[in-house]
Short mmCIF file of C-alpha atoms and ligand atoms in Angstrom, two decimals:
data_model
loop_
_atom_site.label_atom_id
_atom_site.label_comp_id
_atom_site.label_asym_id
_atom_site.label_seq_id
_atom_site.Cartn_x
_atom_site.Cartn_y
_atom_site.Cartn_z
CA MET A 25 1.23 -9.87 27.33
CA GLY A 26 2.87 -6.39 27.49
CA ILE A 27 6.42 -5.31 27.21
CA LEU A 28 8.77 -3.49 29.42
CA LEU A 29 11.85 -1.71 27.71
CA LYS A 30 14.30 -1.01 30.23
CA ASN A 31 17.65 0.53 30.56
CA ILE A 32 17.35 2.77 27.79
CA SER A 33 20.36 5.43 27.84
CA THR A 34 18.66 8.01 25.91
CA LEU A 35 15.34 8.25 24.61
CA LEU A 36 14.29 10.59 21.88
CA THR A 37 10.39 10.70 22.29
CA LEU A 38 10.02 13.51 19.74
CA GLN A 39 7.24 14.70 22.05
CA GLY A 40 8.33 18.56 21.64
CA ALA A 41 8.34 18.07 17.83
CA ALA A 42 4.93 16.66 17.83
CA ALA A 43 3.44 19.57 20.04
CA LYS A 44 5.01 21.99 17.23
CA GLN A 45 3.28 19.85 14.66
CA GLY A 46 6.62 19.29 13.03
CA ARG A 47 7.58 23.18 12.57
CA ARG A 48 10.78 25.00 13.17
CA ILE A 49 12.37 22.28 15.10
CA GLN A 50 15.07 22.62 17.69
CA GLU A 51 17.21 20.13 19.49
CA GLU A 52 15.13 20.47 22.46
CA ASP A 53 12.06 19.21 20.60
CA LEU A 54 13.84 15.93 20.45
CA SER A 55 12.50 15.71 24.00
CA LEU A 56 15.86 13.65 25.27
CA LEU A 57 15.30 11.44 28.46
CA GLN A 58 18.17 9.69 30.17
CA GLN A 59 17.84 6.12 31.79
CA ALA A 60 14.49 5.57 30.70
CA ALA A 61 11.75 3.20 30.05
CA ILE A 62 8.84 2.33 28.01
CA VAL A 63 5.95 0.22 28.63
CA ILE A 64 3.95 -1.32 25.80
CA GLU A 65 0.44 -2.77 26.20
CA LYS A 66 -2.01 -3.68 23.17
CA GLU A 67 0.49 -2.40 20.42
CA LYS A 68 0.48 1.00 22.15
CA ILE A 69 2.69 2.99 24.44
CA ALA A 70 1.36 2.47 27.87
CA TRP A 71 3.91 4.59 29.79
CA VAL A 72 6.95 6.45 29.00
CA GLY A 73 9.41 8.11 31.04
CA PRO A 74 12.70 8.03 33.49
CA GLN A 75 12.87 4.48 34.81
CA LYS A 76 13.11 5.55 38.16
CA LYS A 77 9.41 6.98 37.97
CA LEU A 78 8.12 3.72 36.63
CA PRO A 79 4.69 3.31 38.46
CA ARG A 80 4.52 0.55 40.78
CA GLU A 81 1.67 -1.06 38.90
CA PHE A 82 4.09 -1.57 35.76
CA ALA A 83 7.13 -2.40 37.94
CA ARG A 84 5.16 -5.21 39.60
CA LYS A 85 3.12 -6.44 36.88
CA LYS A 86 3.56 -10.27 35.96
CA THR A 87 1.96 -9.89 32.74
CA LEU A 88 4.98 -7.64 31.35
CA ARG A 89 7.92 -9.22 29.76
CA ASP A 90 11.30 -7.31 30.38
CA TYR A 91 13.56 -6.35 27.82
CA ASP A 92 16.86 -4.80 28.82
CA MET A 93 17.94 -2.46 26.55
CA LYS A 94 21.31 -2.36 27.66
CA GLY A 95 22.23 1.14 27.32
CA ARG A 96 20.86 1.47 23.82
CA THR A 97 19.37 4.78 22.47
CA VAL A 98 15.62 4.62 21.50
CA LEU A 99 13.56 7.00 19.15
CA PRO A 100 10.26 6.51 17.12
CA GLY A 101 10.73 4.31 13.87
CA PHE A 102 11.42 6.01 10.84
CA ILE A 103 8.54 7.09 8.48
CA GLU A 104 9.31 6.69 4.84
CA CYS A 105 6.54 8.61 3.37
CA HIS A 106 7.21 8.67 -0.42
CA THR A 107 8.09 5.35 -2.22
CA HIS A 108 7.39 3.67 -5.51
CA LEU A 109 8.36 0.37 -3.87
CA ILE A 110 6.40 -1.85 -6.48
CA PHE A 111 7.99 -2.22 -9.78
CA ALA A 112 9.32 -4.75 -12.06
CA GLY A 113 13.00 -4.59 -13.88
CA ASP A 114 15.36 -1.61 -13.54
CA ARG A 115 16.54 1.31 -15.59
CA ALA A 116 20.29 0.86 -15.12
CA ALA A 117 20.75 1.33 -19.08
CA GLU A 118 18.79 4.66 -18.96
CA PHE A 119 21.01 5.76 -15.86
CA GLU A 120 23.89 5.22 -18.14
CA MET A 121 22.45 7.23 -21.15
CA ARG A 122 21.44 10.18 -18.71
CA ASN A 123 25.07 10.17 -17.43
CA GLN A 124 26.14 10.62 -21.23
CA GLY A 125 24.05 13.86 -21.32
CA VAL A 126 20.50 12.65 -22.21
CA SER A 127 17.75 14.22 -20.26
CA TYR A 128 15.04 12.48 -18.30
CA GLN A 129 12.35 14.08 -20.32
CA GLU A 130 13.97 13.20 -23.62
CA ILE A 131 14.14 9.44 -22.62
CA ALA A 132 10.65 9.57 -21.41
CA ALA A 133 9.30 11.16 -24.64
CA LYS A 134 11.01 8.51 -26.62
CA GLY A 135 8.79 5.85 -24.63
CA GLY A 136 11.62 5.02 -22.07
CA GLY A 137 11.64 6.17 -18.41
CA ILE A 138 8.31 5.29 -16.42
CA LEU A 139 6.94 3.71 -19.56
CA SER A 140 9.62 1.07 -19.86
CA THR A 141 9.12 0.25 -16.16
CA MET A 142 5.38 0.06 -17.11
CA LYS A 143 5.95 -2.73 -19.65
CA LYS A 144 7.81 -4.78 -17.29
CA THR A 145 5.36 -3.99 -14.38
CA ARG A 146 2.10 -5.09 -16.56
CA ALA A 147 4.03 -8.19 -17.43
CA SER A 148 4.49 -9.26 -13.93
CA SER A 149 2.55 -11.34 -11.89
CA LEU A 150 0.99 -10.47 -8.59
CA ASN A 151 3.39 -12.91 -6.98
CA ASP A 152 6.40 -11.59 -8.33
CA LEU A 153 5.69 -8.15 -7.25
CA VAL A 154 4.84 -9.35 -3.69
CA LYS A 155 8.19 -11.24 -3.69
CA THR A 156 10.27 -8.41 -4.59
CA GLY A 157 8.20 -5.93 -2.74
CA GLN A 158 8.74 -7.86 0.42
CA LYS A 159 12.30 -7.90 0.00
CA ARG A 160 12.42 -4.12 -0.33
CA LEU A 161 10.07 -3.71 2.40
CA ASP A 162 12.33 -5.87 4.71
CA HIS A 163 15.27 -3.63 3.68
CA PHE A 164 13.73 -0.54 4.84
CA VAL A 165 12.61 -2.33 8.17
CA SER A 166 16.40 -3.23 8.77
CA GLN A 167 17.22 0.57 8.61
CA GLY A 168 14.68 1.20 11.32
CA VAL A 169 11.57 2.17 9.21
CA THR A 170 8.18 1.46 10.74
CA THR A 171 5.79 3.00 8.29
CA VAL A 172 6.03 2.96 4.30
CA GLU A 173 3.99 4.60 1.87
CA ILE A 174 3.70 2.70 -1.59
CA LYS A 175 2.46 4.18 -4.58
CA SER A 176 1.08 2.57 -7.90
CA GLY A 177 1.65 4.14 -11.29
CA TYR A 178 3.77 1.82 -13.13
CA ALA A 179 0.89 -0.09 -14.93
CA LEU A 180 -1.37 2.74 -15.93
CA ASN A 181 -4.27 0.66 -16.84
CA LEU A 182 -7.07 -0.57 -14.72
CA LYS A 183 -6.18 -4.14 -14.27
CA ASP A 184 -2.47 -4.12 -13.67
CA GLU A 185 -2.90 -0.69 -11.25
CA LEU A 186 -5.04 -2.72 -9.16
CA LYS A 187 -2.65 -5.58 -9.09
CA MET A 188 0.16 -3.38 -7.95
CA LEU A 189 -2.15 -1.87 -5.06
CA GLN A 190 -2.89 -5.41 -4.28
CA ALA A 191 0.68 -6.66 -4.06
CA ALA A 192 1.41 -3.49 -1.80
CA GLN A 193 -1.52 -4.62 0.45
CA LYS A 194 0.22 -8.01 0.77
CA LEU A 195 3.31 -7.06 2.09
CA SER A 196 3.73 -7.70 6.06
CA GLY A 197 6.04 -6.82 8.81
CA ILE A 198 5.29 -3.02 9.55
CA ARG A 199 2.61 -0.43 8.65
CA THR A 200 1.89 0.29 4.98
CA VAL A 201 0.14 3.14 3.10
CA ASN A 202 -1.18 2.76 -0.32
CA THR A 203 -1.21 5.76 -2.72
CA PHE A 204 -2.90 5.42 -6.15
CA LEU A 205 -0.52 6.87 -8.72
CA GLY A 206 -2.46 5.93 -12.08
CA ALA A 207 -1.47 9.73 -13.06
CA HIS A 208 2.10 9.02 -13.37
CA ALA A 209 2.68 9.11 -17.11
CA LEU A 210 0.56 8.82 -20.22
CA PRO A 211 0.21 5.32 -21.36
CA PRO A 212 0.08 4.22 -25.13
CA GLU A 213 -3.58 3.62 -25.06
CA PHE A 214 -4.47 7.20 -24.75
CA LYS A 215 -3.94 10.25 -26.88
CA SER A 216 -3.89 13.17 -24.17
CA TYR A 217 -3.43 13.69 -20.61
CA GLU A 218 -6.89 14.92 -20.47
CA GLU A 219 -8.62 11.89 -21.93
CA TYR A 220 -6.36 9.61 -19.58
CA LEU A 221 -7.51 11.74 -16.65
CA THR A 222 -10.98 11.31 -17.38
CA PHE A 223 -10.70 7.59 -17.78
CA LEU A 224 -9.01 7.52 -14.40
CA ALA A 225 -11.78 9.56 -12.84
CA GLN A 226 -14.40 7.55 -14.18
CA GLU A 227 -13.24 4.05 -14.56
CA VAL A 228 -10.54 3.50 -11.95
CA LEU A 229 -10.77 5.91 -8.92
CA PRO A 230 -14.36 4.54 -8.11
CA VAL A 231 -12.83 0.79 -8.22
CA VAL A 232 -10.07 1.65 -5.99
CA ALA A 233 -12.07 3.33 -3.66
CA LYS A 234 -14.68 0.40 -3.64
CA LYS A 235 -12.08 -2.20 -3.17
CA LYS A 236 -10.52 -0.14 -0.58
CA LEU A 237 -7.02 -0.59 -2.16
CA ALA A 238 -5.88 3.09 -1.43
CA ARG A 239 -7.01 6.02 0.43
CA ARG A 240 -4.71 8.54 -1.26
CA VAL A 241 -4.41 9.88 -4.82
CA ASP A 242 -1.22 11.72 -6.03
CA VAL A 243 -0.51 13.07 -9.71
CA PHE A 244 2.76 13.86 -11.33
CA ILE A 245 2.19 17.57 -12.29
CA GLU A 246 5.10 18.81 -14.37
CA LYS A 247 6.02 19.97 -17.92
CA GLY A 248 5.98 17.06 -20.41
CA PHE A 249 3.70 15.11 -17.83
CA PHE A 250 0.33 16.01 -16.36
CA PRO A 251 -0.88 19.50 -17.03
CA PRO A 252 -1.92 21.72 -13.67
CA GLU A 253 -5.72 22.47 -14.84
CA ALA A 254 -6.64 19.11 -15.85
CA SER A 255 -4.93 17.52 -12.70
CA GLU A 256 -6.61 20.21 -10.43
CA LYS A 257 -10.03 18.91 -11.56
CA TYR A 258 -8.85 15.35 -11.33
CA LEU A 259 -7.74 15.78 -7.62
CA ARG A 260 -11.13 17.57 -6.81
CA ARG A 261 -13.00 14.29 -8.12
CA ALA A 262 -10.76 12.22 -5.93
CA GLN A 263 -11.62 14.34 -2.90
CA GLU A 264 -15.27 14.09 -3.74
CA LEU A 265 -14.91 10.31 -3.63
CA GLY A 266 -13.02 10.49 -0.30
CA PHE A 267 -9.37 10.19 -1.25
CA GLU A 268 -6.79 12.23 0.41
CA ILE A 269 -4.52 13.96 -2.11
CA LEU A 270 -1.06 14.78 -2.80
CA ILE A 271 1.14 16.10 -5.39
CA HIS A 272 4.60 15.28 -7.27
CA ALA A 273 5.05 19.15 -7.32
CA ASP A 274 7.53 21.47 -8.89
CA GLN A 275 10.19 18.72 -9.54
CA MET A 276 11.50 19.63 -12.91
CA SER A 277 9.86 23.09 -13.44
CA LEU A 278 7.83 25.61 -11.44
CA SER A 279 4.66 24.13 -12.78
CA GLY A 280 2.11 25.06 -10.23
CA GLY A 281 1.98 21.94 -8.19
CA SER A 282 2.71 23.36 -4.88
CA ASP A 283 0.04 26.09 -5.26
CA ILE A 284 -2.54 23.51 -6.11
CA ALA A 285 -1.55 21.44 -3.31
CA VAL A 286 -2.18 24.51 -0.90
CA ARG A 287 -5.42 25.37 -2.80
CA LEU A 288 -6.78 21.94 -2.58
CA GLY A 289 -5.48 21.11 1.06
CA ALA A 290 -3.57 18.50 0.11
CA LEU A 291 -1.56 16.25 2.58
CA SER A 292 1.80 17.06 0.96
CA GLY A 293 3.43 18.68 -1.99
CA ASP A 294 6.65 16.26 -2.80
CA HIS A 295 9.91 17.36 -4.34
CA LEU A 296 9.37 21.06 -4.55
CA LEU A 297 13.02 21.83 -5.67
CA GLN A 298 11.90 24.50 -8.12
CA ILE A 299 9.70 26.54 -5.75
CA GLU A 300 10.46 30.16 -4.69
CA ASP A 301 9.49 32.75 -1.99
CA LYS A 302 5.99 33.17 -2.93
CA GLU A 303 5.51 29.38 -2.89
CA ILE A 304 7.33 28.99 0.41
CA LYS A 305 4.99 31.69 2.27
CA LYS A 306 1.94 30.05 0.83
CA LEU A 307 3.19 26.34 1.89
CA ALA A 308 4.23 27.74 5.58
CA GLN A 309 0.59 29.11 6.13
CA SER A 310 -0.99 25.97 4.95
CA GLU A 311 -1.22 22.40 6.41
CA VAL A 312 0.68 20.78 3.51
CA THR A 313 3.84 18.97 4.40
CA GLY A 314 6.83 19.51 2.25
CA VAL A 315 8.31 16.17 1.36
CA LEU A 316 11.92 16.59 0.29
CA LEU A 317 13.75 13.83 -1.71
CA PRO A 318 17.19 14.81 -2.10
CA THR A 319 18.35 11.43 -3.34
CA ALA A 320 16.26 12.01 -6.52
CA ASP A 321 17.96 15.27 -6.93
CA LEU A 322 21.25 13.70 -6.62
CA TYR A 323 20.46 10.92 -9.31
CA THR A 324 18.86 13.53 -11.66
CA LYS A 325 21.87 16.22 -10.80
CA THR A 326 19.53 18.95 -10.23
CA LYS A 327 19.60 21.39 -7.46
CA TYR A 328 18.34 20.59 -3.76
CA PRO A 329 15.03 21.96 -2.36
CA PRO A 330 15.38 25.44 -0.30
CA ALA A 331 14.82 23.22 2.69
CA ARG A 332 16.43 26.09 4.80
CA ALA A 333 13.97 28.85 3.69
CA MET A 334 11.06 26.49 3.92
CA ILE A 335 11.84 25.58 7.46
CA ASP A 336 12.63 29.07 8.57
CA ALA A 337 9.53 30.20 7.01
CA GLY A 338 7.43 27.92 9.08
CA VAL A 339 6.91 24.92 6.51
CA ARG A 340 6.74 21.56 8.17
CA VAL A 341 9.02 19.10 6.27
CA ALA A 342 9.34 15.27 5.82
CA LEU A 343 12.34 13.44 3.96
CA ALA A 344 11.90 10.25 2.04
CA THR A 345 14.15 8.21 -0.39
CA ASP A 346 11.48 8.43 -3.45
CA PHE A 347 12.86 4.81 -3.88
CA ASN A 348 12.04 4.10 -7.77
CA PRO A 349 13.93 2.63 -10.55
CA GLY A 350 14.41 5.95 -12.52
CA THR A 351 15.18 8.99 -10.63
CA SER A 352 15.99 7.53 -7.12
CA PRO A 353 17.29 3.97 -7.19
CA THR A 354 18.20 3.62 -3.64
CA GLN A 355 16.61 2.69 -0.30
CA ASN A 356 19.16 4.33 1.85
CA LEU A 357 17.95 6.44 4.57
CA ASN A 358 21.59 7.43 5.70
CA LEU A 359 22.07 8.76 2.25
CA VAL A 360 18.76 10.93 2.40
CA GLY A 361 19.69 12.36 5.79
CA LEU A 362 23.25 12.84 4.83
CA LEU A 363 22.19 15.28 1.66
CA ALA A 364 19.76 16.93 3.80
CA ARG A 365 22.56 17.93 6.30
CA LEU A 366 25.14 18.60 3.73
CA GLU A 367 23.45 20.14 0.67
CA MET A 368 20.16 21.53 2.22
CA LYS A 369 21.79 22.59 5.58
CA MET A 370 19.26 21.25 7.70
CA SER A 371 20.23 20.45 11.39
CA LEU A 372 20.51 16.97 12.79
CA PRO A 373 17.34 17.32 14.82
CA GLU A 374 15.37 18.76 11.78
CA VAL A 375 16.50 15.61 9.97
CA ILE A 376 15.30 13.29 12.66
CA ALA A 377 11.94 15.09 13.20
CA ALA A 378 11.46 15.28 9.39
CA TYR A 379 11.93 11.38 9.48
CA THR A 380 9.30 10.87 12.20
CA VAL A 381 6.86 13.57 12.97
CA GLY A 382 7.08 15.08 9.36
CA GLY A 383 6.46 11.85 8.01
CA ALA A 384 3.50 11.00 10.25
CA TYR A 385 1.73 14.28 9.09
CA ALA A 386 2.41 13.71 5.35
CA LEU A 387 0.42 10.45 5.95
CA ASN A 388 -2.15 11.90 8.08
CA LEU A 389 -0.92 9.28 10.66
CA GLN A 390 0.27 12.13 13.18
CA ASN A 391 -1.97 10.85 16.05
CA GLU A 392 -0.82 7.26 15.70
CA VAL A 393 3.03 7.32 14.90
CA GLY A 394 6.03 9.59 14.74
CA SER A 395 6.68 10.36 18.40
CA LEU A 396 6.75 8.23 21.38
CA GLU A 397 4.05 9.20 23.72
CA VAL A 398 1.17 7.33 25.75
CA GLY A 399 -1.60 6.06 23.48
CA LYS A 400 0.56 6.13 20.41
CA SER A 401 1.34 3.05 18.43
CA ALA A 402 4.59 1.32 19.53
CA ASP A 403 6.61 1.77 16.59
CA ILE A 404 10.14 1.82 17.93
CA LEU A 405 13.72 1.89 16.90
CA CYS A 406 16.51 0.83 19.07
CA ILE A 407 20.01 1.40 18.25
CA ASP A 408 23.48 0.80 19.44
CA GLN A 409 24.84 4.32 18.92
CA ASP A 410 24.60 7.67 20.02
CA TRP A 411 21.80 9.86 18.41
CA GLN A 412 24.41 12.41 17.38
CA THR A 413 25.98 9.93 15.20
CA LEU A 414 22.78 9.22 13.03
CA PHE A 415 22.62 10.24 9.24
CA TYR A 416 26.39 10.89 9.28
CA SER A 417 28.15 7.67 7.93
CA VAL A 418 26.71 6.54 4.79
CA GLY A 419 28.37 3.02 4.99
CA GLU A 420 27.45 2.53 8.47
CA ASP A 421 25.34 -0.18 9.50
CA SER A 422 24.92 -0.40 13.42
CA GLU A 423 22.82 -2.79 14.92
CA LYS A 424 19.23 -2.10 14.96
CA VAL A 425 16.17 -3.50 16.89
CA VAL A 426 12.79 -2.63 15.49
CA PHE A 427 9.30 -2.95 17.13
CA SER A 428 6.16 -2.45 14.94
CA ARG A 429 2.82 -2.04 17.01
CA GLY A 430 4.42 -3.69 19.76
CA LYS A 431 6.10 -6.53 18.09
CA LYS A 432 9.52 -7.09 17.47
CA VAL A 433 9.98 -7.28 13.79
CA PHE A 434 13.76 -6.88 13.32
CA GLY A 435 17.09 -7.47 15.34
CA SER A 436 18.08 -9.33 18.50
CA LEU A 437 18.34 -8.11 21.85
CA LYS A 438 20.77 -10.61 23.27
O1 NIG B 508 9.16 10.88 -7.87
N1 NIG B 508 8.71 12.25 -10.52
C1 NIG B 508 7.93 11.22 -10.91
N2 NIG B 508 7.80 10.08 -10.52
C2 NIG B 508 9.04 9.48 -9.88
C3 NIG B 508 10.13 9.02 -11.01
C4 NIG B 508 9.49 7.83 -11.53
C5 NIG B 508 10.48 7.25 -12.64
O2 NIG B 508 11.28 7.79 -13.36
O3 NIG B 508 10.36 5.88 -12.75
C6 NIG B 508 9.72 10.38 -8.93
O4 NIG B 508 10.91 11.24 -9.25
FE1 FE B 509 8.10 10.15 -6.59
#
């Protein structure tokens, strides 16, 4: 049975933003429709437009179930394209240390940081990771998220990296996308980054590919973490094996990650706060999406990425929480969008497009999600507020109704 969503006061289809491939977004690219309706059939959008123009074939259809939206605002579900959702434990004590002046790199060099989460994650059962992971995923859904990317990278050995990816695959409710981030930190079993990357390329990537546990590979290229040359070689190998690639790039220093992303045709370069004009220009001329993660910048007390310069140069950007226990222990999309507006001078239409069309491109899902157009997946967010009040009040929690693939997965329409 299909669904008819009617009496939508304002519908943001984002059709214009999708047509511009998420670049240089203006308010008109939100593609606002007043008094609109949507028809969903077989998990997809079958029709969308002003309600007055609803074709008779749909108006009369007995197989359509009506939902009265009672004047709600409707937009594409948000896309969280960068998270480390699966992990055990927390790093609250480390946060306190960082607040007393010890740096992230100093903590990492002493075996804390990612390696402390590694110990807890290795020791966790698949079931426990699924349980905590599902709670966290549901928390994203309650904020209107319909697609979440999930990285491995807190196990750093074959067995438990597979366990992390399996846990992520067992989560249910909305669309998830797995990414293999074995190259997140150097585990104690290896002496050098080069040696560890060779192990990952030879012993782990082929297994991940064969078991279809992820179709994307990410690397943390950074001073004190994975060096650019060996990482580039590793990423090329991943591409040969059929993986899409992306990079944690230029987060703590300008260490070459975004250049490699452009050179190899990565889907995204993520963080990018250290990049300058030269890198911005290259990104603008490429298909790489710049994934900006301002809550990580807030928690690490660094600068914010040069979003204004990037967008004006023509870079397509996405926003995400980077949810992880170390540098961004928050799942709050409102805070991400608020920082993008306050600290990165992004306009509200730019933020909305980054969280929909931009995220879709970062995940190579632009033909399925990100905008509400005929043929795309019915991943829909209905809110009881004006769109202009989005990403504005951090404590706000307006009532939401969320559809994923045409099925209501959160909220009530009564
Ligand atoms: O995206 N930068 C590397 N990875 C994470 C941090 C992971 C952690 O500290 O646990 C990030 O910021
Ligand atoms: Fe990250």
